[in-house]
Amino acid sequence: MTHKIDEYVNQQHEVYKKIALDIHAKPEVSNYEFFASETLASQLKAEGFEVKIDVAGHRTGFDARYVSNKPGPVIAFLAEYDALVGIGHACGHNLFGATSSLAGAALKQIVDEVGGEIRVYGTPGEEGGENGSAKGSFVREGFFDDVDAALCVHPGHLHGGTTSGLANDPVDVEFFGRASHASGNPQHGINALDAIIQVFNSVNALREHLTDDVRIHGIVTHGGDAPNVVPEYASARFYLRAKSRTTLNDVYQKFENIVKGAALATGCTHKFGLFQNSVDNIILTPSFDAIYEAKLGTYGEVFTPRKVTGGQGSSDVGNVSQVVPTIQPYININNTPMAGHSIEFREASKSELGLDSIALGAKVLAHTALELLTNPELLEAIKKEHRENVVLQGE
């Protein structure tokens, strides 16, 4: 069966390399990944999957399924394909979506022999943006209720295991005041920008009383239209992050109180809340990663310990990891260090090594999933470890 998987990946590699290059050449941001979604979904349909587009409230999301003729576990491969605003595929999601799709197609070649169900979920907007972080919607809408395990691999520098990520609440803050001439009749104005400035100042004061894992960072998205008019409307956008959902819920409440206080202090009215799905912290399941690492080793590749030199980011893979065992190891697409979301990363995402990672990643993911399909005791042990870690890592 492993030979069949590898042969199929080798046979189809050129097809998926072209898909990755085509998606790279036509970068699309959250909620606008029409080309990428249609391209991957059409390929999976050609591979024999039942495919639906526009799912879980996401017009560029898709759900591809193949049910074998024998009962067995349900395995979900996660496919990302959104680009970054302005810089394109500088996080390698053109490779990400192609790799997960090829892994699912390769596993399909043998799943009738062992039993089970294969799904490839196309999840838009991992980078955030309009209707972003789709995996949160897939979880909320029940797409993982009957899934036994989920897996994917992320492009990067060197091979490595799944890393933790911060929970993230992306919020918009809006204040509504009253316009007036800033010099002639300032007494009649209510300055919405003052309320925004108050929020930033209060956040800076709050930092003294937060744990080291908490991050609050934001931008002013509208601060007024003319310096001689009291701004009647002002807005800002913030990311609130923390190591666990429990901590972040507390931070969210503190931040909302700051917004309410700024409105009260300035006389403004306000709106406040999430502008896209919230993101949960990633629950690690080391024994699941260990299977992937062992399968990677059969190709002469090894994990390299990752050096953490700063803070952490966030990924909606965390939402999935809260409900089912999930891995997102890193696969090497560049032999020299490179920053995420950089021009160097974008170029590596269409390089020869990057394109070759599609075949390697698809093989290792498919073999990892096959191990779960054929070893029920191992799968149950992984699920048990995951349940325990949801409690431990969520504190």
PDB file of C-alpha atoms in Angstrom, residues 30-31 33 56 58 60-61 78-82 91 93 96 121-140 144 150-152 154 162-170 239 241 245 276-283 313-328 330:
ATOM      1  CA  SER A  30      -9.378  35.833   2.068  1.00  0.00           C
ATOM      2  CA  ASN A  31     -12.882  35.379   0.656  1.00  0.00           C
ATOM      3  CA  GLU A  33      -9.696  32.739  -3.534  1.00  0.00           C
ATOM      4  CA  ALA A  56     -19.474  26.563   6.248  1.00  0.00           C
ATOM      5  CA  HIS A  58     -17.340  30.588   3.103  1.00  0.00           C
ATOM      6  CA  THR A  60     -14.370  29.936  -1.418  1.00  0.00           C
ATOM      7  CA  GLY A  61     -14.365  26.992   0.978  1.00  0.00           C
ATOM      8  CA  LEU A  78      -6.551  20.621   5.689  1.00  0.00           C
ATOM      9  CA  ALA A  79      -5.892  22.720   2.581  1.00  0.00           C
ATOM     10  CA  GLU A  80      -4.966  26.404   2.667  1.00  0.00           C
ATOM     11  CA  TYR A  81      -4.557  28.516  -0.465  1.00  0.00           C
ATOM     12  CA  ASP A  82      -4.964  32.188   0.459  1.00  0.00           C
ATOM     13  CA  CYS A  91       3.597  31.990   3.343  1.00  0.00           C
ATOM     14  CA  HIS A  93      -0.124  28.391   0.833  1.00  0.00           C
ATOM     15  CA  PHE A  96       0.057  23.931   1.230  1.00  0.00           C
ATOM     16  CA  TYR A 121     -11.301  20.560   3.582  1.00  0.00           C
ATOM     17  CA  GLY A 122     -10.505  23.726   1.646  1.00  0.00           C
ATOM     18  CA  THR A 123     -10.295  26.379   4.353  1.00  0.00           C
ATOM     19  CA  PRO A 124      -9.984  30.003   3.167  1.00  0.00           C
ATOM     20  CA  GLY A 125      -8.403  32.997   4.815  1.00  0.00           C
ATOM     21  CA  GLU A 126      -5.885  31.496   7.247  1.00  0.00           C
ATOM     22  CA  GLU A 127      -4.072  34.831   7.065  1.00  0.00           C
ATOM     23  CA  GLY A 128      -7.231  36.622   8.166  1.00  0.00           C
ATOM     24  CA  GLY A 129      -9.139  39.290   6.318  1.00  0.00           C
ATOM     25  CA  GLU A 130     -12.674  39.373   5.014  1.00  0.00           C
ATOM     26  CA  ASN A 131     -14.520  36.371   6.487  1.00  0.00           C
ATOM     27  CA  GLY A 132     -11.135  35.003   7.513  1.00  0.00           C
ATOM     28  CA  SER A 133      -9.962  32.059   9.611  1.00  0.00           C
ATOM     29  CA  ALA A 134     -12.407  29.632   8.026  1.00  0.00           C
ATOM     30  CA  LYS A 135     -11.373  26.638  10.113  1.00  0.00           C
ATOM     31  CA  GLY A 136     -13.239  28.218  13.014  1.00  0.00           C
ATOM     32  CA  SER A 137     -16.406  28.089  10.904  1.00  0.00           C
ATOM     33  CA  PHE A 138     -15.761  24.475   9.887  1.00  0.00           C
ATOM     34  CA  VAL A 139     -15.474  23.553  13.562  1.00  0.00           C
ATOM     35  CA  ARG A 140     -18.539  25.555  14.581  1.00  0.00           C
ATOM     36  CA  PHE A 144     -15.168  17.859  12.515  1.00  0.00           C
ATOM     37  CA  ALA A 150      -6.706  16.053  10.969  1.00  0.00           C
ATOM     38  CA  LEU A 151      -3.362  16.761   9.366  1.00  0.00           C
ATOM     39  CA  CYS A 152      -1.489  19.107   7.068  1.00  0.00           C
ATOM     40  CA  HIS A 154       3.262  23.954   6.346  1.00  0.00           C
ATOM     41  CA  THR A 162       4.009  21.122  14.999  1.00  0.00           C
ATOM     42  CA  THR A 163       4.558  24.248  17.054  1.00  0.00           C
ATOM     43  CA  SER A 164       2.265  25.942  19.520  1.00  0.00           C
ATOM     44  CA  GLY A 165       0.407  29.078  18.498  1.00  0.00           C
ATOM     45  CA  LEU A 166      -1.378  31.842  20.349  1.00  0.00           C
ATOM     46  CA  ALA A 167      -5.119  32.241  20.564  1.00  0.00           C
ATOM     47  CA  ASN A 168      -6.162  35.390  18.717  1.00  0.00           C
ATOM     48  CA  ASP A 169      -9.270  37.565  18.870  1.00  0.00           C
ATOM     49  CA  PRO A 170      -9.284  40.058  15.950  1.00  0.00           C
ATOM     50  CA  TYR A 239      -5.328  41.643  17.516  1.00  0.00           C
ATOM     51  CA  ARG A 241      -3.434  37.251  21.620  1.00  0.00           C
ATOM     52  CA  ARG A 245      -8.214  30.619  25.259  1.00  0.00           C
ATOM     53  CA  GLN A 276     -13.694  37.606  11.700  1.00  0.00           C
ATOM     54  CA  ASN A 277     -13.526  34.242  13.427  1.00  0.00           C
ATOM     55  CA  SER A 278     -11.583  34.056  16.642  1.00  0.00           C
ATOM     56  CA  VAL A 279      -8.557  31.760  16.581  1.00  0.00           C
ATOM     57  CA  ASP A 280      -7.733  29.253  19.310  1.00  0.00           C
ATOM     58  CA  ASN A 281      -4.328  28.175  20.563  1.00  0.00           C
ATOM     59  CA  ILE A 282      -2.821  25.037  19.010  1.00  0.00           C
ATOM     60  CA  ILE A 283      -3.095  21.883  21.119  1.00  0.00           C
ATOM     61  CA  GLY A 313       1.925  33.862  15.729  1.00  0.00           C
ATOM     62  CA  SER A 314      -1.538  32.380  15.453  1.00  0.00           C
ATOM     63  CA  SER A 315      -3.242  29.933  13.106  1.00  0.00           C
ATOM     64  CA  ASP A 316      -6.806  28.707  12.829  1.00  0.00           C
ATOM     65  CA  VAL A 317      -5.366  25.197  12.779  1.00  0.00           C
ATOM     66  CA  GLY A 318      -5.646  25.803  16.520  1.00  0.00           C
ATOM     67  CA  ASN A 319      -9.441  25.742  16.287  1.00  0.00           C
ATOM     68  CA  VAL A 320      -9.295  22.275  14.745  1.00  0.00           C
ATOM     69  CA  SER A 321      -6.740  21.080  17.297  1.00  0.00           C
ATOM     70  CA  GLN A 322      -9.158  21.936  20.099  1.00  0.00           C
ATOM     71  CA  VAL A 323     -11.627  19.266  18.919  1.00  0.00           C
ATOM     72  CA  VAL A 324      -9.596  16.510  17.175  1.00  0.00           C
ATOM     73  CA  PRO A 325      -5.932  15.407  17.199  1.00  0.00           C
ATOM     74  CA  THR A 326      -4.216  17.662  14.674  1.00  0.00           C
ATOM     75  CA  ILE A 327      -0.694  18.068  13.323  1.00  0.00           C
ATOM     76  CA  GLN A 328       0.871  20.776  11.194  1.00  0.00           C
ATOM     77  CA  TYR A 330       6.940  22.137   8.830  1.00  0.00           C
TER      78      TYR A 330
END
